[in-house]
Every structure is written in C-alpha cells, then in structure tokens.
Short mmCIF file of C-alpha atoms and ligand atoms in Angstrom, two decimals:
data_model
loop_
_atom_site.label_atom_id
_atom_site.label_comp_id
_atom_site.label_asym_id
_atom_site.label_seq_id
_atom_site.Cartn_x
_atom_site.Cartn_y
_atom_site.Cartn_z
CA UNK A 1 -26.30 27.64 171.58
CA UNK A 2 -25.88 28.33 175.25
CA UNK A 3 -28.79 30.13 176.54
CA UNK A 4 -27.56 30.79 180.50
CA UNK A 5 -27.31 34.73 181.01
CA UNK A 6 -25.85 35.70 184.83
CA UNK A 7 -28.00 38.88 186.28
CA UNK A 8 -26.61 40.93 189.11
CA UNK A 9 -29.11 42.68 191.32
CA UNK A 10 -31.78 40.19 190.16
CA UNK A 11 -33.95 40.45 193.34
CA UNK A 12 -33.89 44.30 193.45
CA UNK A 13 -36.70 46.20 191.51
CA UNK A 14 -35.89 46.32 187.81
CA UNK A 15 -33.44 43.03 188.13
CA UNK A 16 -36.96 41.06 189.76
CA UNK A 17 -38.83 42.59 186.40
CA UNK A 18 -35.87 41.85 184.01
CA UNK A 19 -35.74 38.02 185.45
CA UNK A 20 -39.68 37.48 185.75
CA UNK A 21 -40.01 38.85 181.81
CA UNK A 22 -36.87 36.60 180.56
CA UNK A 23 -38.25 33.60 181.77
CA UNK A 24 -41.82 34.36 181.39
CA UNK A 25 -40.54 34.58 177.12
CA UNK A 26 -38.45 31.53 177.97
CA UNK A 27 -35.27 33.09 176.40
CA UNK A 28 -33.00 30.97 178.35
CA UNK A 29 -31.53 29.92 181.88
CA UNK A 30 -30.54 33.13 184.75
CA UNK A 31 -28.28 32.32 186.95
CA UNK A 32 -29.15 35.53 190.17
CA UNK A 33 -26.36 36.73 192.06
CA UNK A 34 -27.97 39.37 194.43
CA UNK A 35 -26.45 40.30 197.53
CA UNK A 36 -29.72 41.13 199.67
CA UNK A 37 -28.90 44.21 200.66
CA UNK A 38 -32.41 46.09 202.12
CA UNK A 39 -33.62 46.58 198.73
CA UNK A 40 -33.04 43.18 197.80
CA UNK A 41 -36.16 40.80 197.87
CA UNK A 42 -36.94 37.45 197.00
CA UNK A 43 -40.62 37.54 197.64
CA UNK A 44 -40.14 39.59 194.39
CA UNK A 45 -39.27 36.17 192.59
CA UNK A 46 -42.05 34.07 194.29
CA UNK A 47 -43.33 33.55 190.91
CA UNK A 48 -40.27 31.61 189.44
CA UNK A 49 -39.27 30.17 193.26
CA UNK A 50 -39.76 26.77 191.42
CA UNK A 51 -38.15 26.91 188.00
CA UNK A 52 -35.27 25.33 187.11
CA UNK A 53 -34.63 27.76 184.90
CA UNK A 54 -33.84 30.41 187.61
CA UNK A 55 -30.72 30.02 190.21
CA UNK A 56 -30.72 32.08 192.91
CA UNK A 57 -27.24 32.39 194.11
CA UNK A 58 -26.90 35.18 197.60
CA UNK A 59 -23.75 37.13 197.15
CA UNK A 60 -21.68 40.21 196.27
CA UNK A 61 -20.39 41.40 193.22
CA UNK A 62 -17.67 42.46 194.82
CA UNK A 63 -16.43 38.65 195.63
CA UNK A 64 -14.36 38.13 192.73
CA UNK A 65 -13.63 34.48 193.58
CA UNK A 66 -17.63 33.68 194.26
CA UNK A 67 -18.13 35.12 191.03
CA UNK A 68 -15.42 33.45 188.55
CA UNK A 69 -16.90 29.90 190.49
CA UNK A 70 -20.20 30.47 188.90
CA UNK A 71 -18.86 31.90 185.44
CA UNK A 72 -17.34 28.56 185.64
CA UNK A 73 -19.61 26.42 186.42
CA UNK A 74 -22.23 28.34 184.49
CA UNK A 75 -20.31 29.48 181.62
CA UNK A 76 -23.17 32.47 180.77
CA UNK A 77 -22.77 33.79 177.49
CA UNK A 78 -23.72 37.16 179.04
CA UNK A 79 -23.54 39.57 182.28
CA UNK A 80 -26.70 42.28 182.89
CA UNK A 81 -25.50 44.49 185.65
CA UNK A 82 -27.69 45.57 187.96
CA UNK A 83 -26.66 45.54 191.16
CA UNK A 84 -25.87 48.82 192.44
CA UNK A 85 -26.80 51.19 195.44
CA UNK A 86 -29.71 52.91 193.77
CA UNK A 87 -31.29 55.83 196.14
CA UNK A 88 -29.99 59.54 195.95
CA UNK A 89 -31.21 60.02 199.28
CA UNK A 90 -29.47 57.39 201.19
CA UNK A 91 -26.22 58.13 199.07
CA UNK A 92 -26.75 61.59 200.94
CA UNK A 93 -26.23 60.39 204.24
CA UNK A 94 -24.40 57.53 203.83
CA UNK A 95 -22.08 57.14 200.40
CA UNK A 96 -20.04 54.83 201.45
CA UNK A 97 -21.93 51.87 200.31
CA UNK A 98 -22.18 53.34 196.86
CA UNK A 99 -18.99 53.24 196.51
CA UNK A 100 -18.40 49.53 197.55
CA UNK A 101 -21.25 48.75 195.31
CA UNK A 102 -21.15 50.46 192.29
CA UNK A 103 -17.40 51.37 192.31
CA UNK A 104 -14.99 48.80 193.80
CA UNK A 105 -17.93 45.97 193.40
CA UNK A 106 -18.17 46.72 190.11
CA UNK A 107 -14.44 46.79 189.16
CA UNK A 108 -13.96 43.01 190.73
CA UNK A 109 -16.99 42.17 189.02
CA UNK A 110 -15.22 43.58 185.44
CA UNK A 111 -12.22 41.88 186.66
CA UNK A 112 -13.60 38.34 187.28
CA UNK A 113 -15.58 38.39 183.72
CA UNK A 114 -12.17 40.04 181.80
CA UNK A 115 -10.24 36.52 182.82
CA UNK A 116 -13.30 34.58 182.42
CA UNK A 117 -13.68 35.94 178.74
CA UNK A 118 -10.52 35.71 177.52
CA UNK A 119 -10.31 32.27 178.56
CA UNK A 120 -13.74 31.32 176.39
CA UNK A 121 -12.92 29.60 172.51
CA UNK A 122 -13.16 32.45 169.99
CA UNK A 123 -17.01 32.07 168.77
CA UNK A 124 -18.12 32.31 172.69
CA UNK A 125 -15.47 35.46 173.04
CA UNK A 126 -16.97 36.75 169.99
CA UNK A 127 -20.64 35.88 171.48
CA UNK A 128 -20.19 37.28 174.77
CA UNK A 129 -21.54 40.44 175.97
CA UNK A 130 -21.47 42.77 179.36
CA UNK A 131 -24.59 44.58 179.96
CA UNK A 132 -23.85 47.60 182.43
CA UNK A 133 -27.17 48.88 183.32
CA UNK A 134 -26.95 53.09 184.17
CA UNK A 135 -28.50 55.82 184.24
CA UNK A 136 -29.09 59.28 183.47
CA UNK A 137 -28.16 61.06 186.31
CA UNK A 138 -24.44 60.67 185.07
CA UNK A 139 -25.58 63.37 182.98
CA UNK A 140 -26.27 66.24 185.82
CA UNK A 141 -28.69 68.58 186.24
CA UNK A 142 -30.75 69.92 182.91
CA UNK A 143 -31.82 73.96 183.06
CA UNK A 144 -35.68 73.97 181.46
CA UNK A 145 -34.80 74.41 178.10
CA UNK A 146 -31.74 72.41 177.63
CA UNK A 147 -32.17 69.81 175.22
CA UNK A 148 -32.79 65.85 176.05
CA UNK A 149 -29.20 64.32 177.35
CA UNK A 150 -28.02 62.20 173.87
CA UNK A 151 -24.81 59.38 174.43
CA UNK A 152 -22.25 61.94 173.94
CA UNK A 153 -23.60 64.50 176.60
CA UNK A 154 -20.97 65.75 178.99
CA UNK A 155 -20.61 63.30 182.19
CA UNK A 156 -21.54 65.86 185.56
CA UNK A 157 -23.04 63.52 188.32
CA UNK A 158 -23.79 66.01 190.97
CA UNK A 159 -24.87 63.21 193.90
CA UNK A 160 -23.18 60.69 195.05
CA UNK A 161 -25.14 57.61 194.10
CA UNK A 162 -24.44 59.37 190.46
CA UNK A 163 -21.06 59.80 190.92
CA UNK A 164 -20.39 56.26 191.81
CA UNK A 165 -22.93 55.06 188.78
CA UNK A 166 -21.03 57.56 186.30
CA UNK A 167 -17.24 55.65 187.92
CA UNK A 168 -19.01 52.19 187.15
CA UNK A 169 -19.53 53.49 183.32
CA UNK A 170 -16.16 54.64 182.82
CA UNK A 171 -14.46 51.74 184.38
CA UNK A 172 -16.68 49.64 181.62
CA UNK A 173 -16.29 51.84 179.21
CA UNK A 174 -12.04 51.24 179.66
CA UNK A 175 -12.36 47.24 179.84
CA UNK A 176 -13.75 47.38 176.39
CA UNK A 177 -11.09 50.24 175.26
CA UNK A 178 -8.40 48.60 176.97
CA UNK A 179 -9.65 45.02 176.96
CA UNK A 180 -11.62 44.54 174.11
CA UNK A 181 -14.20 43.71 176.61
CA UNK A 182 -17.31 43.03 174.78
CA UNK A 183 -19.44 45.68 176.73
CA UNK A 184 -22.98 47.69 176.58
CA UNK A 185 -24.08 50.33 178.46
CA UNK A 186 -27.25 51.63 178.78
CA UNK A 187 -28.66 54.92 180.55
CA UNK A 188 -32.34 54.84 181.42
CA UNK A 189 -34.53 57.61 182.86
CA UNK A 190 -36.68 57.36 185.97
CA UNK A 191 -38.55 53.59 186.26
CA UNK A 192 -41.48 53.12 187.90
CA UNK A 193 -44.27 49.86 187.82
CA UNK A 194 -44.40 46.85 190.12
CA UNK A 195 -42.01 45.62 192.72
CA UNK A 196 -40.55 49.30 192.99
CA UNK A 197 -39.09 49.95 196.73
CA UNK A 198 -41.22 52.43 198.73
CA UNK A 199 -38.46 54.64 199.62
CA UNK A 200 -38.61 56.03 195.98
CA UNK A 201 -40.82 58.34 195.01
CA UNK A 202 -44.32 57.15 193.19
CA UNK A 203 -44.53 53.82 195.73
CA UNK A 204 -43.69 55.63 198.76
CA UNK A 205 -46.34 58.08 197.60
CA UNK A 206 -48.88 55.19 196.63
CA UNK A 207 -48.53 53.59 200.35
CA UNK A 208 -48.59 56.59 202.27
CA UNK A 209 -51.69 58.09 200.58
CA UNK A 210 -53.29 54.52 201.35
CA UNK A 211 -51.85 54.84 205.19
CA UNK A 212 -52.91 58.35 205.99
CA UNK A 213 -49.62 59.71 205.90
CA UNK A 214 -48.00 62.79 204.47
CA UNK A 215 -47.04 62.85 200.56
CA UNK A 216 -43.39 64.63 201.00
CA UNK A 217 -42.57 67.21 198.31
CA UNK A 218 -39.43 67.84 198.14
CA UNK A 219 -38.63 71.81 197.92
CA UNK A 220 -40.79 73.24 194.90
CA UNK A 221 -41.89 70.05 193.89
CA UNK A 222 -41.26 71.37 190.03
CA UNK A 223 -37.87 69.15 189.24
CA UNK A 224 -38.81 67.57 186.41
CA UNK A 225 -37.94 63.73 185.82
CA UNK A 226 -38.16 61.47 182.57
CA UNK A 227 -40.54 58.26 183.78
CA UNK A 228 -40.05 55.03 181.87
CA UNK A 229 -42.53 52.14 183.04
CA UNK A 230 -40.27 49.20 183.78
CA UNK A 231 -41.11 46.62 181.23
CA UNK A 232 -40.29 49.30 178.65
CA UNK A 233 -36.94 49.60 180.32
CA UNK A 234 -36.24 45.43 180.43
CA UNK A 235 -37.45 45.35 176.51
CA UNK A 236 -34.91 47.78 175.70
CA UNK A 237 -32.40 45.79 177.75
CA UNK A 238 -33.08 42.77 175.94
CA UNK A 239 -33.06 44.57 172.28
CA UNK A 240 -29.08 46.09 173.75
CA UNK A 241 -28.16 42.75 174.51
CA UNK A 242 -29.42 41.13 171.16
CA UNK A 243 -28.36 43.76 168.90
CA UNK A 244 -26.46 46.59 170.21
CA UNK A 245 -23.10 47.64 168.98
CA UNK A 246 -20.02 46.46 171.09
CA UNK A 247 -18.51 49.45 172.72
CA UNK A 248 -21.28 51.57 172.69
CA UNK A 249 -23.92 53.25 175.04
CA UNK A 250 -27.55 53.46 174.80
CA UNK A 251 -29.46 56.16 176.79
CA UNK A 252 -33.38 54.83 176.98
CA UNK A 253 -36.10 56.82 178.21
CA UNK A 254 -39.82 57.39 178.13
CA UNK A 255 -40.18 60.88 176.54
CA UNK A 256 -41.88 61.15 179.73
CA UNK A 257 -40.88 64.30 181.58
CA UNK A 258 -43.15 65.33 184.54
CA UNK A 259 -42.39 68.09 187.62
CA UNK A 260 -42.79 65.69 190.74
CA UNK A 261 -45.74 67.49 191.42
CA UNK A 262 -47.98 66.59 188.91
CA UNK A 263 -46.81 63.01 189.27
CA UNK A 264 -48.30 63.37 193.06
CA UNK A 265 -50.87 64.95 191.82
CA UNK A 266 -51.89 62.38 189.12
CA UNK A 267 -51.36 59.55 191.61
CA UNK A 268 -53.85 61.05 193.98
CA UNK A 269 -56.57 61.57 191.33
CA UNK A 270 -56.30 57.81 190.37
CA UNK A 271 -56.44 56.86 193.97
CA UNK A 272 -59.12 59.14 194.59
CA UNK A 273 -60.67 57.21 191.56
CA UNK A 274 -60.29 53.75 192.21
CA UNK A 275 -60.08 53.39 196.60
CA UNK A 276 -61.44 57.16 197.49
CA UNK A 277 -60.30 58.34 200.85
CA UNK A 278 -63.48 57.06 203.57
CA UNK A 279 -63.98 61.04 204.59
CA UNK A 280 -64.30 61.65 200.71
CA UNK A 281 -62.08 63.98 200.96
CA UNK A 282 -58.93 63.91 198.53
CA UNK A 283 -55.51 62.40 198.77
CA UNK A 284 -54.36 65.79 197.68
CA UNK A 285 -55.40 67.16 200.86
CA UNK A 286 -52.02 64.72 202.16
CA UNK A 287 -49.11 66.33 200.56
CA UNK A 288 -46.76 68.49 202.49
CA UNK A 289 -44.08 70.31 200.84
CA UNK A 290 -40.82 69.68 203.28
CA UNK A 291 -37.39 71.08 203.00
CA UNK A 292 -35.11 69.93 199.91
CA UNK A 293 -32.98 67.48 198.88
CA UNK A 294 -29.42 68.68 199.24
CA UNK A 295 -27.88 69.05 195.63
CA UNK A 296 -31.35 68.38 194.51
CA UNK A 297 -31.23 68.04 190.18
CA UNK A 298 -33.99 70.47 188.67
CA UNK A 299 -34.16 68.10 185.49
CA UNK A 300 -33.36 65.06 183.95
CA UNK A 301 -34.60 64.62 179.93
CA UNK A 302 -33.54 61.11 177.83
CA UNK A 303 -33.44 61.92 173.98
CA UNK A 304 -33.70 58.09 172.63
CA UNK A 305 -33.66 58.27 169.20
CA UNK A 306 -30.22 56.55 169.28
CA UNK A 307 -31.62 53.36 170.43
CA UNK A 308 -34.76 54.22 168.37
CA UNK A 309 -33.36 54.49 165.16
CA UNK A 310 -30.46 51.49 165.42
CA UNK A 311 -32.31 49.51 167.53
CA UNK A 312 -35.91 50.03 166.02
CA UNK A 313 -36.43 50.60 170.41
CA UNK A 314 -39.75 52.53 171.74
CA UNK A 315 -41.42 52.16 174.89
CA UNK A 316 -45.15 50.84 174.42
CA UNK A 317 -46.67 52.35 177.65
CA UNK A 318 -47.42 55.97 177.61
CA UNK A 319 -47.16 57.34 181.05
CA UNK A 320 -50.97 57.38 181.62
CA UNK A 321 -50.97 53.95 181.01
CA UNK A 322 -47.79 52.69 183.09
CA UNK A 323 -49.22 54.59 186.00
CA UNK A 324 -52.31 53.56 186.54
CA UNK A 325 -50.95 49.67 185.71
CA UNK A 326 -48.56 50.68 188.38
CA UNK A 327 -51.65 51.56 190.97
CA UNK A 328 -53.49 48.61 189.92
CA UNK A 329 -50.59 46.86 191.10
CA UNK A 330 -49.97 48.56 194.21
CA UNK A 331 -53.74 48.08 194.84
CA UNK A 332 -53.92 44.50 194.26
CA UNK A 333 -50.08 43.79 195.46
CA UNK A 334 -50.94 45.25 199.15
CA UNK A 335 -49.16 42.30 201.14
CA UNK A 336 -46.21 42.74 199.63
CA UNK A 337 -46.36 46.51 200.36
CA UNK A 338 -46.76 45.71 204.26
CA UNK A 339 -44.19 42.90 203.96
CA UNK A 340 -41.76 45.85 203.03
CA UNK A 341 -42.74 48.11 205.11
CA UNK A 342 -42.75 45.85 208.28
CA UNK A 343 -39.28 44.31 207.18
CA UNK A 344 -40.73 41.13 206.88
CA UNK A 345 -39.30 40.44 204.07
CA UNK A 346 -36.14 40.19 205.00
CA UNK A 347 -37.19 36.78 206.22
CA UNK A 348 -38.40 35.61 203.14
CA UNK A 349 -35.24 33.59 202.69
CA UNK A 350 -35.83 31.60 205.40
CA UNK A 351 -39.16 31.40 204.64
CA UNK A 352 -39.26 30.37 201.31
CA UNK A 353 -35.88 29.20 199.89
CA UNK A 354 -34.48 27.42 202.78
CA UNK A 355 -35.31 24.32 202.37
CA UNK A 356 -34.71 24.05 198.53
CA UNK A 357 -31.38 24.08 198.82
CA UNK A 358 -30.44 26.80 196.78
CA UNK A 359 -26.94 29.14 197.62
CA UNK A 360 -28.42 30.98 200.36
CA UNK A 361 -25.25 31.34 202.57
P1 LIG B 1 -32.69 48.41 193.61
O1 LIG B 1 -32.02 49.20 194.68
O2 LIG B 1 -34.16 48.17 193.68
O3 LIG B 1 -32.02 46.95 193.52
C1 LIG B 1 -30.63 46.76 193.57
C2 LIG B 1 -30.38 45.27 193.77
O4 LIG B 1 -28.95 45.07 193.78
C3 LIG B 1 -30.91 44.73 195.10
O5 LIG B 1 -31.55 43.49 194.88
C4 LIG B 1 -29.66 44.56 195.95
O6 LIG B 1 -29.78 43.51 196.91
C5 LIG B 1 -28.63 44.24 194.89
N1 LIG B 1 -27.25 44.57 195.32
C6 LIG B 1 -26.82 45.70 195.92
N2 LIG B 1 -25.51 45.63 196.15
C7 LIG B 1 -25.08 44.44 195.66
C8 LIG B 1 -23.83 43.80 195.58
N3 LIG B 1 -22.73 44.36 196.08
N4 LIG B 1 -23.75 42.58 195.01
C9 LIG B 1 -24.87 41.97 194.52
N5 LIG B 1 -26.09 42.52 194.58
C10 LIG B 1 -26.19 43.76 195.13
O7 LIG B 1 -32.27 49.12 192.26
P2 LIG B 1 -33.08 49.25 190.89
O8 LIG B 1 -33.95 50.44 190.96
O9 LIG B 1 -33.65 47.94 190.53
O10 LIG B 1 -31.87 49.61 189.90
C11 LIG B 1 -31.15 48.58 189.24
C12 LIG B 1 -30.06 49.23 188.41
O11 LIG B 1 -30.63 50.13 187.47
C13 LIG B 1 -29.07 50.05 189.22
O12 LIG B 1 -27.78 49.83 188.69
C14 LIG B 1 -29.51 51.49 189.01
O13 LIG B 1 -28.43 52.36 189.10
C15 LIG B 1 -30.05 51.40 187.59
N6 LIG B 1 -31.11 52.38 187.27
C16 LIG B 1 -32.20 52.50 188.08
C17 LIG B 1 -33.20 53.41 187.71
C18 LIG B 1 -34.46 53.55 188.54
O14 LIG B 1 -35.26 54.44 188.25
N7 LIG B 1 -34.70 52.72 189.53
C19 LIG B 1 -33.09 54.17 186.55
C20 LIG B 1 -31.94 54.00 185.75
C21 LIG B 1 -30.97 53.09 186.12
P1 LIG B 2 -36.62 59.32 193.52
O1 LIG B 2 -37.78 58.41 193.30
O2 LIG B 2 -35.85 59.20 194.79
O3 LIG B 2 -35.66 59.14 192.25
P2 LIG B 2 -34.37 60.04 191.80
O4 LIG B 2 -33.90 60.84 192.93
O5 LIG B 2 -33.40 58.95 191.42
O6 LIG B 2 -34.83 60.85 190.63
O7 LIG B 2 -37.12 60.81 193.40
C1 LIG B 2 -37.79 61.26 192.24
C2 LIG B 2 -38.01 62.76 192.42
O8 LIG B 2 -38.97 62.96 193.47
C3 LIG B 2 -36.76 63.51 192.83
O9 LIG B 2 -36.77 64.80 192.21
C4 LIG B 2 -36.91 63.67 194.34
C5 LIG B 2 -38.41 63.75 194.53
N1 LIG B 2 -38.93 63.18 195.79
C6 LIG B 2 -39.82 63.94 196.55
O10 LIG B 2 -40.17 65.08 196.21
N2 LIG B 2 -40.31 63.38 197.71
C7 LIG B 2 -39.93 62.14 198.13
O11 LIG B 2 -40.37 61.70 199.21
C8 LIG B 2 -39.03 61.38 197.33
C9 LIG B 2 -38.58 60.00 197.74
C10 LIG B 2 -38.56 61.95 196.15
#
C-alpha cells in the first residue's frame, strides 16, 4: 500500500508535532509543503532534518501548479491541512493574509487535489482522503451556560482569522457535496505543548515570566477557552484519517475549559515551583491586565463525544498534566525560545537545510 501522506503547514506548531509523531510511529513517508511564513520553522523539524522519510518542500498552498507537481510525483494517498493564518490578533490588524491563506490558498489547494483525485484508479480514489484541520472558533462566542459546541452547531465566526477558517470549511465541505471529494474535517479547541509560537497565549506567558516582562491579560481575563495538549490533538488527527466517515466533521477537544486567568495563574505557580523568581517573589506579581481584544469571544466549549463514541477518541493528558509537560519543555527548550524571539530562526534554512539539497527555493 502506498504509505506517502502530503502535510500542509508542517513546520508551523501543530503541523511540526503532527510530522515529528508520524514518523516517530513510522506510519509512512510526509512529503512538507510549508510556506515559511513567520510562524513557520524548521528548527522545529531538527529532529527528522535527516530522514528520508520526511521531504521538506518551501511553498504555498496557494500555487496550484507547485502543488499538482508534487501530487504527481508523490502520488500521497492523503492531504492533512494545516496551513493557515492562525492568530486572532494579527487577523485584527491585518486580515488580509487570512484570507490569501485560509480562503483563496485553500480553494487552489482543493482545486489541485479535486483533478489530482479524479485522475487516481478507483481503489486509490476510494483510498484517498482530505484532512481539513479547523477549529472551533467557527462556532462564535459561547454565553456561560450554553452547552459544549457539537458538529451541527450554528457556524458564527466573529474574528476574522475565524471567518476565513469557517470559508475554508465550507469550501471543503462543497468539494465533497459537489465533488465527491473524499474529505474530513475536524474542529479542535485551544492547543497548547511544545513548539507553540510565543505570540499565543501560554508560551508568550511562559517566556515573559522567565524575561521579567509583563503577563498581558486581556480585559477581565475570565473568557474561558477549551485547552487540548497537542499530541492529544495529532492522535485524534490520525484516528479521523484512519477511520472517520467521508463527508463528515469531527469537533475534538480537551473537556478542558479554563478563564485565561487561571491558566496565568497556574503557569506562574509551576514556574514559581520549578525556576522561582531570584527576589522570591512570585511571577504573579508580573501580570497586568491591559485593554481588550476587539470582538474578544467570552467562551469557547468542544463537546467530543462524537469522535468519542465513533471513533473510540479521548485525549490522554489531563490539563494538569499537558501543562506542566508543556513548562518542562519550555524550561528545557530555552534556545529555541530565544531563537524565536530574536528572529533567528528565520535563518535556519540557510543554516541547516541548505546544503542538503532539499526544495528550499
Ligand atoms: P501556526 O501558525 O503555528 O502554523 C501555520 C503553518 O502554516 C506555518 O508553518 C506557516 O508557515 C504555514 N503556512 C501559512 N501560510 C501558508 C501557505 N499559504 N502555504 C503553505 N504553508 C503556509 O498554526 P498552528 O497553531 O500550528 O495551526 C495549524 C492549523 O490548526 C491551522 O489551520 C489552525 O487554524 C488550526 N487550529 C489551531 C489551533 C491552535 O490552538 N493553535 C486550534 C484549532 C485549530
Ligand atoms: P490565544 O492564545 O491568542 O488563542 P485564541 O485567541 O485563538 O483563543 O489567546 C487565548 C486567550 O488568551 C484569548 O481569550 C485571548 C487571551 N490572551 C490574553 O489575555 N493575553 C495575551 O497576551 C494573549 C496572546 C491572549
């Protein structure tokens, strides 16, 4: 059987922790196509730099010829989409890119797999699969006592960066009405755990704690959001992909849901723990409530007994236990923190892949 999957958005934070897992369980050959945007970064894939296995390939989802040359060449029995703009905030000031990205990218990227797939024999037609990885802010904004958001929840994205991932769904979901697209969709809470840009909340919060700098509230700090450790997340990926039901959507999610505040809180009281502050005092003594994200979302809840109960999916880290994995590795990981932060990485490329002649262009 042909084992070659392609992943979009592989060097990004839950692409890097999707591609590190598959090939750590050897389930096959990934070919990368990641564009490198600013939250793309292949010190995240230093681990597999190496492995056959693993082909990097720099490029844009959008580039409809770049990408039916590698379904070509590579002739993946399946697409896991994860390239995508990804922060609320920068959608805020700047949408445009969202809507390259996760609209019009994502509609030449449905495009070049549509005439790709119906070009495959009938067994790899009937094989093939398109992985669209969302998320739960397509949903909108929960009041306190609304129940979890289920599959067939109302679509309100109230931000951009969700109203450009909620266009990406439905343009999936009409390939495989239209089509016959083999697709999946999933929706996924909040992720947090290693590799996870510090523009987003629990790493920026982790480095500036450790840099004396102020931990940002937003408003209130009591929006509540549904935290999934990675790993859980890529597990569930990999269960959609083997087993899921053509057509349908999966929403996945922690039964995690926290007001920002205590997250902050909780953070500081395990850094407090494990690197105290040298004047003893407490990290707590760093955050700063500051003025609100416009359109700010009071709460976000996954119910997930969809992909529980067809999938036999549950997450195996409880949120005290993918946090303070997630400090350990923030602890331990503290190069590639400054490497981030110093934009170094964005010469990692040169650095490291040059010479092996990958598809760097
Ligand atoms: P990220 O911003 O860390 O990574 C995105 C990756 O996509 C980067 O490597 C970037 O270089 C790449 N990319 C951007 N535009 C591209 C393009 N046009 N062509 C090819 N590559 C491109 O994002 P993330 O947090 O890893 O999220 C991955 C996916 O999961 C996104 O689709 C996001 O909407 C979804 N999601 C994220 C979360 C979360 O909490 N982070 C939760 C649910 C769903
Ligand atoms: P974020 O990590 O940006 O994820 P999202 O907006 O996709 O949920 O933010 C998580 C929550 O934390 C969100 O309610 C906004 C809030 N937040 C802060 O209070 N301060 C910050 O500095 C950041 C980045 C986020």
């Amino acid at each position: 059987m042909n084992k070659t999957i392609m992943v979009t958005g592989g060097a990004g934070f839950i692409g890097a922790n999707f591609v590190l897992e598959w090939l750590r369980l050897d389930l096959g050959r990934v070919i990368n196509l990641d564009k490198l945007t600013y939250a793309g970064n292949l010190e995240n894939l230093v681990e597999i730099q190496n492995n056959t296995a693993h082909i990097f390939v720099h490029g844009d989802i959008g580039d409809s010829a770049l990408v039916a040359k590698l379904l070509a060449e590579h002739q993946p029995y399946a697409i896991v989409n994860f390239a995508a703009e990804s922060h609320v905030d920068r959608s805020i000031h700047g949408p445009e890119d969202f809507i390259q990205t996760n609209v019009v990218g994502t509609f030449h990227l449905l495009e070049a797999v549509r005439t790709y797939w119906a070009n495959l024999n009938e067994e790899h037609r009937q094989n093939f699969r398109f992985l669209h990885i969302s998320t739960d802010e397509v949903y909108g904004s929960l009041a306190k006592d609304d129940v979890a958001f289920t599959e067939t929840h109302t679509y309100a994205p109230n931000s951009p960066y969700s109203a450009s991932k909620a266009a990406s769904d439905h343009l999936v979901r009409a390939y495989h009405h239209t089509y016959g697209l083999p697709t999946l969709t999933t929706n996924c809470s909040n992720n947090y755990g290693p590799h996870h840009f510090p523009e987003k909340l629990i790493p920026l919060v982790i480095h500036n704690a450790l840099t004396g700098k102020p931990l940002p509230i937003y408003g209130t700090g009591q929006q509540i959001r549904d935290w999934l450790y990675v790993e859980d997340h890529c597990s569930a990926i990999r269960r959609v992909l083997e087993a899921g039901k053509v057509g349908e959507v999966y929403n996945v999610g922690g039964w995690n849901e926290k007001p920002n505040i205590e997250v902050v809180k909780t953070l500081c009281r395990i850094l407090d723990a494990k690197k105290p502050r040298e004047d003893g005092q407490s990290y707590m003594n760093q955050i700063t409530f500051v003025e609100d994200r416009l359109g700010h979302d009071q709460r976000y809840a996954i119910d997930a007994t969809k992909i529980a109960n067809a999938l036999g999916w549950k997450p195996k880290e409880t949120f005290d236990s993918g946090i303070e994995k997630t400090v350990n590795w923030y602890l331990e990981h503290q190069d590639w923190v400054n490497n981030v932060t110093s934009g170094e990485y964005r010469h990692w490329v040169e650095k490291h892949y040059a010479e092996r002649g990958e598809e760097l262009a």
